[in-house]
Coordinates of C-alpha atoms and ligand atoms in Angstrom, one line a residue:
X22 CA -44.8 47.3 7.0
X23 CA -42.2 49.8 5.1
X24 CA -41.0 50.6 8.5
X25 CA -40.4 46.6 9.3
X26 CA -39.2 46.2 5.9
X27 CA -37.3 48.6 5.7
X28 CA -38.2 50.1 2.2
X29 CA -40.0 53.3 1.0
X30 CA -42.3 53.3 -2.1
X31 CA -39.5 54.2 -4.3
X32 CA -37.3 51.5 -3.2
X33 CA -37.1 47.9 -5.4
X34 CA -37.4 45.0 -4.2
X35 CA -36.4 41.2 -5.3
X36 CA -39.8 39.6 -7.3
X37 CA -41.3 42.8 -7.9
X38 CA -40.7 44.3 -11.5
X39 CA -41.1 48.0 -10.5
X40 CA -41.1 50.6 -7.5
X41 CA -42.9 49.2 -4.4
X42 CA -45.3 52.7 -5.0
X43 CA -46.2 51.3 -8.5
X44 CA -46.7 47.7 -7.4
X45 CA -49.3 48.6 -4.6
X46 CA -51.2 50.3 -7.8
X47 CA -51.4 47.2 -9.6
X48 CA -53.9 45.8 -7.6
X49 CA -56.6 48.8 -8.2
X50 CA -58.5 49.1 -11.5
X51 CA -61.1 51.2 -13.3
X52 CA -63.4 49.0 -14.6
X53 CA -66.2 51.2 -16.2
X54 CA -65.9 50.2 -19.4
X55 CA -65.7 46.6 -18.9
X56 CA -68.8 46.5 -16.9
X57 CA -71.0 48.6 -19.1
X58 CA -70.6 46.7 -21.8
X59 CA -71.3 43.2 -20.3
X60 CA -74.4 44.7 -18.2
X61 CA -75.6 45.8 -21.7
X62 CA -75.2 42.5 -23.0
X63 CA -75.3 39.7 -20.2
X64 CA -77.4 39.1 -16.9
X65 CA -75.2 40.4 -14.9
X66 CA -76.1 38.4 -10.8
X67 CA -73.9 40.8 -8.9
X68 CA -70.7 42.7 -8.9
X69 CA -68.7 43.4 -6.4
X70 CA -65.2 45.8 -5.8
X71 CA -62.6 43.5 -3.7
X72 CA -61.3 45.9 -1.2
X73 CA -60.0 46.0 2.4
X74 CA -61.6 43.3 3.8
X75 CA -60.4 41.1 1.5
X76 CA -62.8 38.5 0.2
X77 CA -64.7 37.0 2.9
X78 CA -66.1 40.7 4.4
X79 CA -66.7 42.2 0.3
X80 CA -68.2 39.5 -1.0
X81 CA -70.9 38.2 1.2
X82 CA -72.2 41.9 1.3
X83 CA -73.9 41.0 -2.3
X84 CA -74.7 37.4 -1.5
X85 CA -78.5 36.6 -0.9
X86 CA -79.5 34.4 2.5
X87 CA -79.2 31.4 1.4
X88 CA -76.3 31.9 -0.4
X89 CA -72.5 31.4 0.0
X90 CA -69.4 31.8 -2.1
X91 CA -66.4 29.6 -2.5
X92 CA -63.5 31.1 -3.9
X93 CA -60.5 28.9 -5.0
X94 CA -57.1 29.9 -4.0
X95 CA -54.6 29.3 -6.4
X96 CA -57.5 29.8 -9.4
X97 CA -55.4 33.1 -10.2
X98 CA -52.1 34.4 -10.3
X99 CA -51.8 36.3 -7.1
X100 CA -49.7 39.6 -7.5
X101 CA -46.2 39.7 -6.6
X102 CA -46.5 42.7 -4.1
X103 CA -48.8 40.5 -2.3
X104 CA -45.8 38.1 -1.9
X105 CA -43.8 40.4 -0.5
X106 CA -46.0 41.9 1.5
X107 CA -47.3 38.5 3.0
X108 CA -43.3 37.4 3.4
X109 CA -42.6 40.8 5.1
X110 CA -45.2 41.0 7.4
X111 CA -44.9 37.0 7.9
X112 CA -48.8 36.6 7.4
X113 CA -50.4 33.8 7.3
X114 CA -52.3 33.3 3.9
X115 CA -55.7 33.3 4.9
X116 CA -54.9 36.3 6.8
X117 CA -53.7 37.6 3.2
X118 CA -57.3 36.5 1.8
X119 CA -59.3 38.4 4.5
X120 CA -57.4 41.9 4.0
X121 CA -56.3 42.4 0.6
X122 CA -58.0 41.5 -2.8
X123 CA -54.7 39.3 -4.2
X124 CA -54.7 40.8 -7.1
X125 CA -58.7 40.3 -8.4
X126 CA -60.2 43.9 -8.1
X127 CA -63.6 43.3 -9.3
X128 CA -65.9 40.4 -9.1
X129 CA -68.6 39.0 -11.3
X130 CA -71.3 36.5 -10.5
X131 CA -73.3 35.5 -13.3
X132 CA -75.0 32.1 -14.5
X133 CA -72.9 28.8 -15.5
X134 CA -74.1 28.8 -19.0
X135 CA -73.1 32.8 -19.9
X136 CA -69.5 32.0 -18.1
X137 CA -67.1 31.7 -20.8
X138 CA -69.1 34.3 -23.4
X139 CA -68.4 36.8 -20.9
X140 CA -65.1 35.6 -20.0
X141 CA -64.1 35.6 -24.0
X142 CA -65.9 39.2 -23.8
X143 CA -63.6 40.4 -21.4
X144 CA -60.5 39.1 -22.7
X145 CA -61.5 40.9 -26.0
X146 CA -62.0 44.3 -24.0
X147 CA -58.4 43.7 -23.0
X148 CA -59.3 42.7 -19.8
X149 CA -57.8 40.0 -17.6
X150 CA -60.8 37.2 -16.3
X151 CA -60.4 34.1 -14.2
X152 CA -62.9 31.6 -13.5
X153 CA -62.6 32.1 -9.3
X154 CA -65.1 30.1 -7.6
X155 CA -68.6 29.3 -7.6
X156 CA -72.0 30.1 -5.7
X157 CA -74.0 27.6 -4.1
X158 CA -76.6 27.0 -1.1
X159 CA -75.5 27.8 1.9
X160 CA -75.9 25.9 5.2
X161 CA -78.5 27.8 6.8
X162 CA -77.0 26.2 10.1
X163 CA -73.6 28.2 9.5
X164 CA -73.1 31.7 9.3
X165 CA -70.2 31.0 6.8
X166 CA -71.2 33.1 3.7
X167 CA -67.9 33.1 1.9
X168 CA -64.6 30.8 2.1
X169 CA -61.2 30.6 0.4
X170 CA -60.7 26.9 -0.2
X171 CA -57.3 25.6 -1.6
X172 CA -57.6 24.7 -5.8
X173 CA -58.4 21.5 -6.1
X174 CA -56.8 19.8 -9.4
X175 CA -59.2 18.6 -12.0
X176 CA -57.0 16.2 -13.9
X177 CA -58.2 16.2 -17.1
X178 CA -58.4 12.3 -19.0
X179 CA -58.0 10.6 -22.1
X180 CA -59.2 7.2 -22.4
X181 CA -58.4 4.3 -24.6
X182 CA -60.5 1.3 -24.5
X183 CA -60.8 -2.0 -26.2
X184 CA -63.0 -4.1 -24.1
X185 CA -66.2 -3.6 -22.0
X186 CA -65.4 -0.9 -20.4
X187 CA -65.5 -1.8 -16.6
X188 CA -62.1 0.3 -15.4
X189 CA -63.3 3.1 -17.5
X190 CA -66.9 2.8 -16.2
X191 CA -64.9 2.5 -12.2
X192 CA -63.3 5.5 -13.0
X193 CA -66.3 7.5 -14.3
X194 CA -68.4 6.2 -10.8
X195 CA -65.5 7.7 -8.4
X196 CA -65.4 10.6 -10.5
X197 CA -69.2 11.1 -10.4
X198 CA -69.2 10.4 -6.6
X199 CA -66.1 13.1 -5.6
X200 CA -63.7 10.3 -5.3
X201 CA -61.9 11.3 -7.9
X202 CA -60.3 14.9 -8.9
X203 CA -60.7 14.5 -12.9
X204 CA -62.4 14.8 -15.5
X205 CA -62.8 12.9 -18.8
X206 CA -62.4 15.0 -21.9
X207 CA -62.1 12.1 -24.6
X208 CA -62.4 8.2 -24.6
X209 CA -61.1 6.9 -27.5
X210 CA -62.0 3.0 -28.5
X211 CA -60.6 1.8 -31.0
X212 CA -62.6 -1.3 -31.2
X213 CA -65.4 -0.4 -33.6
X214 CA -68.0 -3.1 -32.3
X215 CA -67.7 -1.2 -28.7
X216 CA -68.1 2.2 -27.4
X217 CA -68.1 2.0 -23.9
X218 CA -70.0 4.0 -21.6
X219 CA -72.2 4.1 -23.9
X220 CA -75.9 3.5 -22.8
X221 CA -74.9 3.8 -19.4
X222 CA -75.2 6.4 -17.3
X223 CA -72.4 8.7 -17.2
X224 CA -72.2 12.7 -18.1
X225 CA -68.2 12.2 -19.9
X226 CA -70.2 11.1 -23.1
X227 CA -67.3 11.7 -25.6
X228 CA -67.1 8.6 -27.8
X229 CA -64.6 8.2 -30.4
X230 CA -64.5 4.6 -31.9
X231 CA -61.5 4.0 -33.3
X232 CA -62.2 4.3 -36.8
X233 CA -61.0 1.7 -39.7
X234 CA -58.9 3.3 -42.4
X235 CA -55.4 4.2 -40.7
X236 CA -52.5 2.9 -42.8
X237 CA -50.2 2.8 -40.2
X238 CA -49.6 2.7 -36.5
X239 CA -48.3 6.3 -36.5
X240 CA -51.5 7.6 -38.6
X241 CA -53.8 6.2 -35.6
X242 CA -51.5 7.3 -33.4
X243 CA -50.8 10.7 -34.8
X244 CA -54.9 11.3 -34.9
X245 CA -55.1 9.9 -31.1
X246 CA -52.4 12.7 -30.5
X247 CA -54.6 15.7 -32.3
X248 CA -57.9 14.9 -30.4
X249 CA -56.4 14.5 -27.5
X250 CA -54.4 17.9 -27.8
X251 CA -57.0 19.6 -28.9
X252 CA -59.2 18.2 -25.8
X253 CA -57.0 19.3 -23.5
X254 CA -56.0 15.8 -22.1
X255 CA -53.5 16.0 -19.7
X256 CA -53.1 12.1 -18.3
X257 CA -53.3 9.0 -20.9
X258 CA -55.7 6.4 -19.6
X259 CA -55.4 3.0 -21.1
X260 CA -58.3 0.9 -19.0
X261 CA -57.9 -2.9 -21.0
X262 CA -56.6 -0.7 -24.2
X263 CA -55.0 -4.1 -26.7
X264 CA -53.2 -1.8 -28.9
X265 CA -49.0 -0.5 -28.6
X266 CA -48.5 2.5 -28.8
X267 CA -46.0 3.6 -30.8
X268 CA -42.9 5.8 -30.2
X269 CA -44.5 9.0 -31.0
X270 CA -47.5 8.9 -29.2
X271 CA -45.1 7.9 -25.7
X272 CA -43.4 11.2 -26.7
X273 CA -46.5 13.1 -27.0
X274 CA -47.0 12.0 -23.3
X275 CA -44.1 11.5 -21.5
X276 CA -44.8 9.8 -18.1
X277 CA -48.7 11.1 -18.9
X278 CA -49.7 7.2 -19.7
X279 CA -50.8 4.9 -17.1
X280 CA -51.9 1.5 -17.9
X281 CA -53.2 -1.0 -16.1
X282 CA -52.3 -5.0 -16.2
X283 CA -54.0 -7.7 -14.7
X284 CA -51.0 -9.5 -13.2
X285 CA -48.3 -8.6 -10.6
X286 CA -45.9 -7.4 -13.0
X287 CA -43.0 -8.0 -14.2
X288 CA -44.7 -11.6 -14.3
X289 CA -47.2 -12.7 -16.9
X290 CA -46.9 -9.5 -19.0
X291 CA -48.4 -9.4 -22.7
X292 CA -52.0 -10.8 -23.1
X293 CA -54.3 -13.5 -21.2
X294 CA -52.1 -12.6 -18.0
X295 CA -54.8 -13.8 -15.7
X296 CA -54.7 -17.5 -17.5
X297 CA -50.8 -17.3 -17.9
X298 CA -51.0 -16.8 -13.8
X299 CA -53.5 -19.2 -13.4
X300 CA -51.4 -22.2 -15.8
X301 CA -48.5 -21.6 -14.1
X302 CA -50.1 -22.8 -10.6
X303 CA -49.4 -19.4 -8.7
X304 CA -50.8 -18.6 -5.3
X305 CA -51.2 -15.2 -5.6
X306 CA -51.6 -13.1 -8.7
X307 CA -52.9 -9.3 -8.6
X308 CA -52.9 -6.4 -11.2
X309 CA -50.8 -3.5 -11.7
X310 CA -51.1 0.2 -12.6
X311 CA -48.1 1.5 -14.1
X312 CA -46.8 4.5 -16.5
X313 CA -46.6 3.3 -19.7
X314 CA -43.2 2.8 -21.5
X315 CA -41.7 1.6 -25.1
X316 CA -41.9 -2.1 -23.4
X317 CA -44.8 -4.5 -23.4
X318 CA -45.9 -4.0 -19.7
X319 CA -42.6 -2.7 -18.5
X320 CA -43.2 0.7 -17.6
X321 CA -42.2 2.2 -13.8
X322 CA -45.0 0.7 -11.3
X323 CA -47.5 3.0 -9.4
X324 CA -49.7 0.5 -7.7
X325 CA -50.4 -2.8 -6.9
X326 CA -53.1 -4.8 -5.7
X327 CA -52.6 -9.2 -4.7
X328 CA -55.4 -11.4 -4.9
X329 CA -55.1 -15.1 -3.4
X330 CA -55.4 -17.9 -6.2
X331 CA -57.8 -20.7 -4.5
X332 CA -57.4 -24.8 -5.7
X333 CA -60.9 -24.3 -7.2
X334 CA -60.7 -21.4 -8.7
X335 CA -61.0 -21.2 -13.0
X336 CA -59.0 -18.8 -14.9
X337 CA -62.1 -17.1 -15.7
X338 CA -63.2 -16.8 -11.8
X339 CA -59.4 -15.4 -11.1
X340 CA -60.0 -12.8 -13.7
X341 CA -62.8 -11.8 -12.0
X342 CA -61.2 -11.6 -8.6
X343 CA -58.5 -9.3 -9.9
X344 CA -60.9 -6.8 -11.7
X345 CA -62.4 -5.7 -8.7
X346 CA -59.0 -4.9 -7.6
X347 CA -58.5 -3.0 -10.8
X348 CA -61.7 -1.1 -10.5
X349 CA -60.0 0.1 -6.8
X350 CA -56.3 0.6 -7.8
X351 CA -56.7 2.8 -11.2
X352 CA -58.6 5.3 -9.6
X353 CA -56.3 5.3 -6.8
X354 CA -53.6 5.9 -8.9
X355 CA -55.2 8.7 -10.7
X356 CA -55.7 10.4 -7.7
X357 CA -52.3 10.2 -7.0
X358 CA -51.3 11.8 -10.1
X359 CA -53.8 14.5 -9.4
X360 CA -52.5 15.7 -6.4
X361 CA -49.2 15.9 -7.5
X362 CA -47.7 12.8 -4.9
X363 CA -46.2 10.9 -7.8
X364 CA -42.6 11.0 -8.6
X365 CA -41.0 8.8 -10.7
X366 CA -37.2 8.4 -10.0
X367 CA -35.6 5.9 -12.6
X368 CA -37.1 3.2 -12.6
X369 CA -39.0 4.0 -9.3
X370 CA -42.2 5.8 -8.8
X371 CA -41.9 7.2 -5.2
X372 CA -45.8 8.4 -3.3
X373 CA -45.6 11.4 -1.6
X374 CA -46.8 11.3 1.8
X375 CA -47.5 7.2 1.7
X376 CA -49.0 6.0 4.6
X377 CA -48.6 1.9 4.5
X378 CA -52.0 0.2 5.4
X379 CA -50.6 -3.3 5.8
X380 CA -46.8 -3.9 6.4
X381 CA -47.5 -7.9 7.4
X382 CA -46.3 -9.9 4.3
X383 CA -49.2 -12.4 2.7
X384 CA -48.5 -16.3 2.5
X385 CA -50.4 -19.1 0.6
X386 CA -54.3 -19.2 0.5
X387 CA -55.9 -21.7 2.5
X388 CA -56.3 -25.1 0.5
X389 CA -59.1 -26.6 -0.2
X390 CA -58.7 -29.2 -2.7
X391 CA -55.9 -31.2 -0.3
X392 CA -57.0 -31.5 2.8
X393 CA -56.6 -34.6 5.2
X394 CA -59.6 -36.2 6.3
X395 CA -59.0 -38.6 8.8
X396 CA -61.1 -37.9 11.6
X397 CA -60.5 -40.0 14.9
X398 CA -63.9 -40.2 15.6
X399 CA -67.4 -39.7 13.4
X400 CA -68.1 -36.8 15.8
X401 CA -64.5 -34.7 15.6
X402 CA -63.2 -32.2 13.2
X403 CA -61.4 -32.9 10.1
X404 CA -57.3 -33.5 11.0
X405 CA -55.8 -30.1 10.4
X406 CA -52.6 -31.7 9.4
Ligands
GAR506 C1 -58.7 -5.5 -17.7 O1 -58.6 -6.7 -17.0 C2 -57.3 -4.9 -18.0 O2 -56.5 -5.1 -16.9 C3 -56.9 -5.7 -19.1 O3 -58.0 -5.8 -20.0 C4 -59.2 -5.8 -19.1 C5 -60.1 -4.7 -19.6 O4 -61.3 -4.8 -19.0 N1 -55.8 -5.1 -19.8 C6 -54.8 -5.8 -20.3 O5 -54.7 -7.0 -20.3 C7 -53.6 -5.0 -20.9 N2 -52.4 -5.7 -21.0 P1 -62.4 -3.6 -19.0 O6 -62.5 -3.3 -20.5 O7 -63.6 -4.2 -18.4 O8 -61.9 -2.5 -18.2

């Protein structure tokens, strides 16, 4: 490799901070210390030096049977050297997992619950710890006892709620059934009469209601702002929320809000959209997830959904129609945000790696309510004029 590179362990090179001798160092600890303390003090399940043979030879060595470990790339910042060395070599990265130890020289397995004691522990010895992966059962079918798997990206929610709940109970059921990489870290309601989720079955059981007593927009705002900080809310939720926000919470979150509308927006924004769609004698209405802006309903769009209006349908049926769309798009559109395919350009929000499902346009709904009915005899069909 120094040969190819042409460098010596002396020599500097660009995204390394020292001597290419001193980087290759880094990656090799003494951990003594460390470890005695927390097999003192924890129940320790195994420990195991990350050496050449990278991950997937050194670990399954301590791995019982039935066992198998999945360790997330990406869960860690991987050295610099390792960089280089991967660049100069031109290795493929899972090559780079199976040979060196990126950077983690030691690893712990120990039990869910002790996790972030120990991981506090260590910090306190001076120590750097990073939550890497996780043990499970292992297909006895496969001889795989340890992988490498890509990160995935556990968006982590706030949502705000007026109504029953249904969008945020959608989202909580793709969530709960792998559909969805997030997780809710607040709901916020700030209808005191309702607490959605609650009494059904769900593990996100964070309730806030929106309690009485703010003065002023900005005071409810401000506290929606702290509790969110302080949960560590990345993405703004607002599933049927009947409250604006003011400009200081938008700031807080800037393109972080998605709401979602029950009409094909820009029409029928503001409330009762479903009725205002429904009045006007439209044949096709729909809902809409969008980021949220300092407009009523303006904000760039993400997704939309279009549900056919039928002559017999009642505003209240419509309505219906269009929240099952909703309980499809708004996870969608989280997902979306999760994995990093949303970019919003102006006024545009442009999907990474879109594939279009249906490029034929829709027209009018079949009528029912005017339809001929002269039949030329008893026996034939109704005229399809
Ligand atoms: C949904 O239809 C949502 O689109 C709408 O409130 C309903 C909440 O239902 N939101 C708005 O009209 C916002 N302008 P849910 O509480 O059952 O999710």
């Amino acid at each position: 490799m120094f040969e190819r590179m042409k460098l010596g362990i002396q020599d500097r090179t660009k995204g390394l901070d020292e001597t290419i001798g001193l980087e290759l160092l880094k990656p090799t600890k003494i951990y003594a210390r460390a470890i005695l303390n927390l097999v003192k003090n924890f129940n320790i399940k195994g420990l195991i030096h990350i050496t050449g043979g990278g991950f997937l030879d050194n670990v399954p060595r301590i791995l019982p049977e039935r066992c198998r470990a999945v360790i997330q790339r990406g869960s860690w910042p991987v050295l610099p050297v390792f960089k280089v060395l991967q660049a100069g070599g031109d290795i493929e990265e899972m090559e780079m997992f199976r040979v060196f130890n990126m950077g983690i020289g030691l690893m712990i397995i120990v039990t869910e619950r002790e996790c972030p004691e120990i991981m506090e522990r260590l910090v306190a010895l001076g120590e750097e710890a990073y939550l890497i992966g996780a043990v499970d059962k292992r297909d006895p079918a496969k001889r795989l006892y340890a992988s490498c798997e890509p990160m995935k990206r556990i968006v982590k929610l706030g949502v705000l709620v007026s109504g029953s709940g249904s969008n945020l109970q959608s989202i909580i059921n793709h969530i709960e059934k792998g559909l969805l990489d997030a997780e809710i870290r607040m709901i916020i309601s700030n209808n005191p009469r309702l607490c959605p989720g609650e009494g059904k079955k769900t593990r996100h059981s964070l309730h806030r209601p929106g309690a009485p007593g703010f003065v002023t927009r900005e005071d409810f705002d401000r506290k929606m702002i702290e509790v969110f900080n302080i949960s560590g809310v990345e993405l703004v939720i607002m599933a049927g929320f009947m409250r604006i926000l003011s400009p200081l919470f938008l700031n807080a979150f800037p393109m972080k809000i998605m709401n979602i509308h029950p009409a094909v927006l820009p029409s029928f924004p503001g409330m009762h959209a479903q009725k205002q769609a429904f009045d006007y004698g439209v044949k096709f209405s729909g809902c809409t997830v969008h980021f949220a802006d300092e407009g009523v309903d303006t904000g760039p769009i993400i997704i939309q959904a279009i549900v056919p209006v039928y002559d017999q349908d009642t505003d209240e049926i419509l309505a219906q129609r269009i929240l099952k769309e909703e309980h499809r798009i708004y996870p969608k559109a989280i997902q979306l945000y999760a994995e990093g395919k949303l970019y919003v350009v102006g006024r545009k929000v442009l999907v990474k790696d879109h594939k279009q499902v249906d490029p034929h346009p829709l027209h009018n709904p079949p009528s029912s309510v005017f339809r001929c009915t002269k039949r030329k005899s008893r026996d034939d069909d109704p005229c399809s004029c």
